[in-house]
mmCIF file of C-alpha atoms and ligand atoms in Angstrom:
data_model
loop_
_atom_site.group_PDB
_atom_site.id
_atom_site.type_symbol
_atom_site.label_atom_id
_atom_site.label_comp_id
_atom_site.label_asym_id
_atom_site.label_seq_id
_atom_site.Cartn_x
_atom_site.Cartn_y
_atom_site.Cartn_z
ATOM 1 C CA MET B 1 120.464 93.637 64.768
ATOM 2 C CA LYS B 2 120.189 96.322 62.136
ATOM 3 C CA ASP B 3 120.297 93.775 59.315
ATOM 4 C CA GLN B 4 118.089 91.147 60.931
ATOM 5 C CA PHE B 5 115.223 93.187 62.274
ATOM 6 C CA PRO B 6 112.259 92.998 61.862
ATOM 7 C CA GLY B 7 112.580 89.932 59.640
ATOM 8 C CA PRO B 8 109.628 88.238 57.953
ATOM 9 C CA GLU B 9 108.641 86.249 61.044
ATOM 10 C CA LEU B 10 108.253 89.207 63.397
ATOM 11 C CA TRP B 11 104.594 88.563 64.177
ATOM 12 C CA LYS B 12 105.197 84.889 64.880
ATOM 13 C CA ARG B 13 107.997 85.514 67.362
ATOM 14 C CA THR B 14 107.104 85.515 71.065
ATOM 15 C CA VAL B 15 107.082 88.804 72.920
ATOM 16 C CA GLY B 16 109.489 87.282 75.462
ATOM 17 C CA ASP B 17 111.973 86.534 72.692
ATOM 18 C CA ILE B 18 111.702 90.029 71.217
ATOM 19 C CA ALA B 19 111.977 91.641 74.667
ATOM 20 C CA THR B 20 115.072 89.557 75.318
ATOM 21 C CA THR B 21 116.959 90.198 72.119
ATOM 22 C CA LEU B 22 115.994 93.721 71.041
ATOM 23 C CA PRO B 23 117.309 96.519 73.299
ATOM 24 C CA GLY B 24 114.504 98.961 74.065
ATOM 25 C CA ALA B 25 111.678 96.558 73.166
ATOM 26 C CA THR B 26 110.521 96.331 76.781
ATOM 27 C CA ALA B 27 109.824 100.079 76.834
ATOM 28 C CA VAL B 28 107.768 99.756 73.637
ATOM 29 C CA PHE B 29 105.817 96.848 75.111
ATOM 30 C CA ARG B 30 105.139 98.817 78.282
ATOM 31 C CA LYS B 31 103.894 101.735 76.213
ATOM 32 C CA PHE B 32 101.449 99.480 74.369
ATOM 33 C CA LYS B 33 100.607 97.604 77.606
ATOM 34 C CA ILE B 34 101.784 94.294 76.206
ATOM 35 C CA ASP B 35 102.646 91.810 78.946
ATOM 36 C CA PHE B 36 106.134 90.528 78.153
ATOM 37 C CA CYS B 37 107.008 88.988 81.520
ATOM 38 C CA CYS B 38 104.272 86.572 82.642
ATOM 39 C CA GLY B 39 102.717 86.580 79.162
ATOM 40 C CA GLY B 40 106.056 86.271 77.355
ATOM 41 C CA ASP B 41 105.146 83.015 75.592
ATOM 42 C CA LEU B 42 102.486 84.646 73.392
ATOM 43 C CA THR B 43 103.377 85.502 69.816
ATOM 44 C CA LEU B 44 103.532 89.211 69.023
ATOM 45 C CA ASP B 45 100.472 88.700 66.854
ATOM 46 C CA SER B 46 98.400 87.173 69.677
ATOM 47 C CA ALA B 47 99.617 89.655 72.279
ATOM 48 C CA ALA B 48 98.798 92.653 70.064
ATOM 49 C CA HIS B 49 95.396 91.214 69.263
ATOM 50 C CA ARG B 50 94.650 90.598 72.929
ATOM 51 C CA ARG B 51 95.446 94.231 73.758
ATOM 52 C CA GLY B 52 93.668 95.668 70.723
ATOM 53 C CA VAL B 53 96.884 97.360 69.595
ATOM 54 C CA ASP B 54 97.209 98.873 66.120
ATOM 55 C CA PRO B 55 99.682 96.468 64.406
ATOM 56 C CA ALA B 56 101.143 99.165 62.155
ATOM 57 C CA GLU B 57 101.934 101.453 65.097
ATOM 58 C CA LEU B 58 103.467 98.624 67.074
ATOM 59 C CA GLU B 59 105.563 97.393 64.169
ATOM 60 C CA SER B 60 106.898 100.840 63.373
ATOM 61 C CA ALA B 61 107.875 101.380 67.038
ATOM 62 C CA LEU B 62 109.775 98.079 67.050
ATOM 63 C CA VAL B 63 111.334 98.628 63.645
ATOM 64 C CA ALA B 64 112.548 102.050 64.811
ATOM 65 C CA LEU B 65 114.417 100.300 67.621
ATOM 66 C CA GLY B 66 115.893 97.720 65.296
ATOM 67 C CA ALA B 67 117.155 100.412 62.965
ATOM 68 C CA ARG B 68 118.859 102.289 65.768
ATOM 69 C CA ASP B 69 122.400 101.486 66.853
ATOM 70 C CA GLY B 70 121.488 99.994 70.201
ATOM 71 C CA ALA B 71 123.074 101.738 73.150
ATOM 72 C CA GLY B 72 121.943 99.142 75.651
ATOM 73 C CA THR B 73 123.197 95.618 75.901
ATOM 74 C CA ALA B 74 120.556 92.984 75.300
ATOM 75 C CA ALA B 75 120.089 90.887 78.402
ATOM 76 C CA ALA B 76 120.425 87.767 76.269
ATOM 77 C CA ALA B 77 124.093 88.602 75.712
ATOM 78 C CA MET B 78 124.910 88.788 79.444
ATOM 79 C CA SER B 79 126.680 85.872 81.129
ATOM 80 C CA ASN B 80 124.794 84.109 83.938
ATOM 81 C CA GLU B 81 126.989 85.804 86.490
ATOM 82 C CA VAL B 82 126.477 89.317 85.112
ATOM 83 C CA LEU B 83 122.748 88.795 84.685
ATOM 84 C CA ILE B 84 122.278 87.481 88.232
ATOM 85 C CA ASP B 85 124.292 90.381 89.647
ATOM 86 C CA HIS B 86 122.232 92.802 87.586
ATOM 87 C CA ILE B 87 118.927 91.308 88.810
ATOM 88 C CA GLN B 88 119.969 91.495 92.437
ATOM 89 C CA ALA B 89 121.543 94.950 92.340
ATOM 90 C CA CYS B 90 118.970 96.686 90.135
ATOM 91 C CA TYR B 91 115.720 94.958 91.073
ATOM 92 C CA HIS B 92 115.849 93.052 94.365
ATOM 93 C CA GLU B 93 117.447 95.999 96.125
ATOM 94 C CA ALA B 94 115.138 98.506 94.443
ATOM 95 C CA HIS B 95 112.026 96.611 95.593
ATOM 96 C CA ARG B 96 113.353 96.297 99.143
ATOM 97 C CA HIS B 97 114.014 100.024 99.248
ATOM 98 C CA ALA B 98 110.779 101.158 97.588
ATOM 99 C CA LEU B 99 108.107 99.019 99.238
ATOM 100 C CA PRO B 100 108.320 100.195 102.886
ATOM 101 C CA GLU B 101 108.446 103.848 101.813
ATOM 102 C CA LEU B 102 105.489 103.471 99.472
ATOM 103 C CA MET B 103 103.452 101.629 102.112
ATOM 104 C CA ALA B 104 104.009 104.489 104.572
ATOM 105 C CA LEU B 105 103.199 107.120 101.946
ATOM 106 C CA SER B 106 100.072 105.275 100.886
ATOM 107 C CA ARG B 107 98.794 104.953 104.451
ATOM 108 C CA LYS B 108 99.192 108.724 104.773
ATOM 109 C CA VAL B 109 97.414 109.530 101.488
ATOM 110 C CA GLU B 110 94.602 107.071 102.201
ATOM 111 C CA ALA B 111 94.043 108.623 105.662
ATOM 112 C CA VAL B 112 94.308 112.297 104.696
ATOM 113 C CA HIS B 113 92.126 111.968 101.579
ATOM 114 C CA ARG B 114 89.709 109.284 102.780
ATOM 115 C CA GLU B 115 86.729 111.452 101.739
ATOM 116 C CA HIS B 116 88.063 111.966 98.182
ATOM 117 C CA ALA B 117 86.176 110.028 95.494
ATOM 118 C CA LYS B 118 89.425 108.821 93.930
ATOM 119 C CA VAL B 119 91.311 107.897 97.096
ATOM 120 C CA PRO B 120 93.265 104.658 96.421
ATOM 121 C CA ALA B 121 91.597 102.808 99.308
ATOM 122 C CA GLY B 122 93.398 99.524 99.908
ATOM 123 C CA LEU B 123 96.625 100.499 98.130
ATOM 124 C CA SER B 124 98.816 100.233 101.242
ATOM 125 C CA GLU B 125 97.337 96.786 101.885
ATOM 126 C CA ALA B 126 98.053 95.743 98.274
ATOM 127 C CA LEU B 127 101.642 96.980 98.652
ATOM 128 C CA ARG B 128 101.940 95.018 101.903
ATOM 129 C CA LEU B 129 100.687 91.927 100.046
ATOM 130 C CA LEU B 130 103.258 92.447 97.288
ATOM 131 C CA ARG B 131 106.013 92.833 99.857
ATOM 132 C CA SER B 132 104.922 89.627 101.623
ATOM 133 C CA GLU B 133 105.077 87.836 98.248
ATOM 134 C CA LEU B 134 108.408 89.304 97.184
ATOM 135 C CA GLU B 135 110.473 89.039 100.367
ATOM 136 C CA PRO B 136 110.478 85.224 100.705
ATOM 137 C CA HIS B 137 110.619 84.810 96.924
ATOM 138 C CA MET B 138 113.735 86.977 96.525
ATOM 139 C CA ALA B 139 115.332 85.396 99.611
ATOM 140 C CA LYS B 140 114.816 81.941 98.063
ATOM 141 C CA GLU B 141 116.360 83.069 94.777
ATOM 142 C CA GLU B 142 119.357 84.581 96.551
ATOM 143 C CA ALA B 143 119.947 81.731 99.007
ATOM 144 C CA ILE B 144 119.154 78.698 96.839
ATOM 145 C CA LEU B 145 118.480 79.365 93.180
ATOM 146 C CA PHE B 146 121.160 81.833 92.130
ATOM 147 C CA PRO B 147 124.045 80.054 93.929
ATOM 148 C CA ALA B 148 122.934 76.769 92.347
ATOM 149 C CA MET B 149 122.850 78.408 88.927
ATOM 150 C CA LEU B 150 126.316 79.866 89.390
ATOM 151 C CA GLN B 151 127.719 76.431 90.238
ATOM 152 C CA TRP B 152 125.613 74.687 87.618
ATOM 153 C CA THR B 153 126.602 71.195 86.576
ATOM 154 C CA GLU B 154 124.070 69.643 84.284
ATOM 155 C CA GLY B 155 121.710 67.311 86.123
ATOM 156 C CA LYS B 156 123.231 68.016 89.510
ATOM 157 C CA TYR B 157 120.603 70.357 90.950
ATOM 158 C CA ASP B 158 116.872 70.211 91.047
ATOM 159 C CA ILE B 159 116.007 73.877 90.676
ATOM 160 C CA PRO B 160 112.370 74.704 91.481
ATOM 161 C CA ILE B 161 111.914 76.900 88.428
ATOM 162 C CA SER B 162 108.232 76.060 87.964
ATOM 163 C CA GLU B 163 107.509 77.048 91.565
ATOM 164 C CA LEU B 164 109.218 80.406 91.032
ATOM 165 C CA ARG B 165 107.291 80.966 87.823
ATOM 166 C CA HIS B 166 104.038 80.416 89.736
ATOM 167 C CA GLU B 167 105.139 82.965 92.291
ATOM 168 C CA HIS B 168 105.838 85.419 89.466
ATOM 169 C CA ASP B 169 102.273 84.891 88.258
ATOM 170 C CA ASP B 170 100.997 85.780 91.739
ATOM 171 C CA GLN B 171 103.171 88.907 91.755
ATOM 172 C CA GLY B 172 101.741 89.809 88.337
ATOM 173 C CA THR B 173 98.210 89.489 89.737
ATOM 174 C CA THR B 174 99.073 91.850 92.598
ATOM 175 C CA LEU B 175 100.598 94.282 90.097
ATOM 176 C CA ARG B 176 97.328 94.410 88.212
ATOM 177 C CA LEU B 177 95.600 95.197 91.506
ATOM 178 C CA LEU B 178 97.974 98.164 91.955
ATOM 179 C CA GLU B 179 97.076 99.381 88.452
ATOM 180 C CA THR B 180 93.364 99.088 89.190
ATOM 181 C CA LEU B 181 93.541 100.848 92.557
ATOM 182 C CA THR B 182 95.499 103.779 91.105
ATOM 183 C CA ASP B 183 93.579 104.035 87.831
ATOM 184 C CA ASN B 184 96.804 103.128 86.029
ATOM 185 C CA PHE B 185 98.812 105.527 88.173
ATOM 186 C CA THR B 186 96.704 108.522 87.143
ATOM 187 C CA VAL B 187 96.638 111.203 89.830
ATOM 188 C CA PRO B 188 93.384 113.149 90.081
ATOM 189 C CA GLU B 189 93.407 116.842 89.295
ATOM 190 C CA GLY B 190 94.606 118.929 92.213
ATOM 191 C CA ALA B 191 96.202 115.964 94.012
ATOM 192 C CA CYS B 192 98.709 116.931 96.708
ATOM 193 C CA ARG B 193 102.454 116.326 96.389
ATOM 194 C CA SER B 194 102.319 113.186 98.514
ATOM 195 C CA TRP B 195 99.666 111.668 96.284
ATOM 196 C CA GLN B 196 101.662 112.535 93.171
ATOM 197 C CA ALA B 197 104.860 111.131 94.692
ATOM 198 C CA LEU B 198 103.003 107.961 95.682
ATOM 199 C CA TYR B 199 101.809 107.256 92.141
ATOM 200 C CA VAL B 200 105.179 108.078 90.595
ATOM 201 C CA GLY B 201 106.782 105.677 93.055
ATOM 202 C CA VAL B 202 104.244 102.884 92.560
ATOM 203 C CA ALA B 203 104.480 103.248 88.766
ATOM 204 C CA GLN B 204 108.268 102.919 88.997
ATOM 205 C CA LEU B 205 107.922 99.882 91.255
ATOM 206 C CA ALA B 206 105.526 98.293 88.762
ATOM 207 C CA GLU B 207 107.883 99.014 85.874
ATOM 208 C CA ASP B 208 110.833 97.556 87.770
ATOM 209 C CA LEU B 209 108.915 94.442 88.737
ATOM 210 C CA VAL B 210 107.732 93.777 85.182
ATOM 211 C CA GLU B 211 111.317 94.064 83.928
ATOM 212 C CA HIS B 212 112.582 91.911 86.802
ATOM 213 C CA ILE B 213 110.114 89.082 86.131
ATOM 214 C CA HIS B 214 110.857 89.302 82.411
ATOM 215 C CA LEU B 215 114.597 88.893 82.952
ATOM 216 C CA GLU B 216 114.030 85.801 85.083
ATOM 217 C CA ASN B 217 111.156 84.161 83.175
ATOM 218 C CA ASN B 218 112.391 84.831 79.665
ATOM 219 C CA VAL B 219 116.165 85.134 79.906
ATOM 220 C CA LEU B 220 117.642 83.460 82.982
ATOM 221 C CA PHE B 221 115.315 80.525 83.690
ATOM 222 C CA PRO B 222 115.164 79.130 80.133
ATOM 223 C CA ARG B 223 118.948 78.692 80.138
ATOM 224 C CA PHE B 224 118.595 76.146 82.948
ATOM 225 C CA ALA B 225 115.205 74.671 82.126
ATOM 226 C CA ALA B 226 116.556 73.741 78.697
ATOM 227 C CA ALA B 227 119.490 71.960 80.316
ATOM 228 C CA GLN B 228 117.026 69.992 82.452
ATOM 229 C CA GLY B 229 114.955 69.099 79.411
ATOM 230 C CA ARG B 230 111.806 70.743 80.753
ATOM 231 C CA PRO B 231 110.051 74.081 80.315
HETATM 232 FE FE1 LIG O 301 114.306 87.954 91.381
HETATM 233 FE FE1 LIG O 302 111.767 86.014 90.789
#
């Protein structure tokens, strides 16, 4: 990585490709608010332009990663089995654990601070919506998709990858609603501990979900879509 990065074609590479092959790139993209999961097909150039990011700042942040001896393992190097285990253990379980707690905490904050100008009215409902999107989606991946991938024989299974990608887009839309309702997870001055804990928790959930969708859309799914000869 040290010798290859950034390479002359950096700005023409897709953000999904960079996020997949450069350890730490996802954190840089999150910092610059570049969508690397549902918007992973955009070139770095287009994505930076869309976000109004300073190209020099972005490039130096990415080059700094490339020059570092990476401590993390790039997801692209994981086997299917390791990657699927990682997705289930680190993301599916984290979402299942976080969502009910955050819904309860949000209901409390919304009720106690209903007169506050910055109360995140509707946040618990948005979290409920996200949970209702994620539960059947993750169950389908665990019961149908992942087992089929682990027993993959080319041409043998018809995996509904496009359907799952659409569901990821819907989850991304709900994530943006969470960002809007919480003013990008910014607690107002003087907010109580519950309110602070709520935004820390929702920000972590959002970060986990972005990473989760990225690993599926940009790393796992393309391995099988390519074998099926379709995107
Ligand atoms: Fe998943
Ligand atoms: Fe998924």
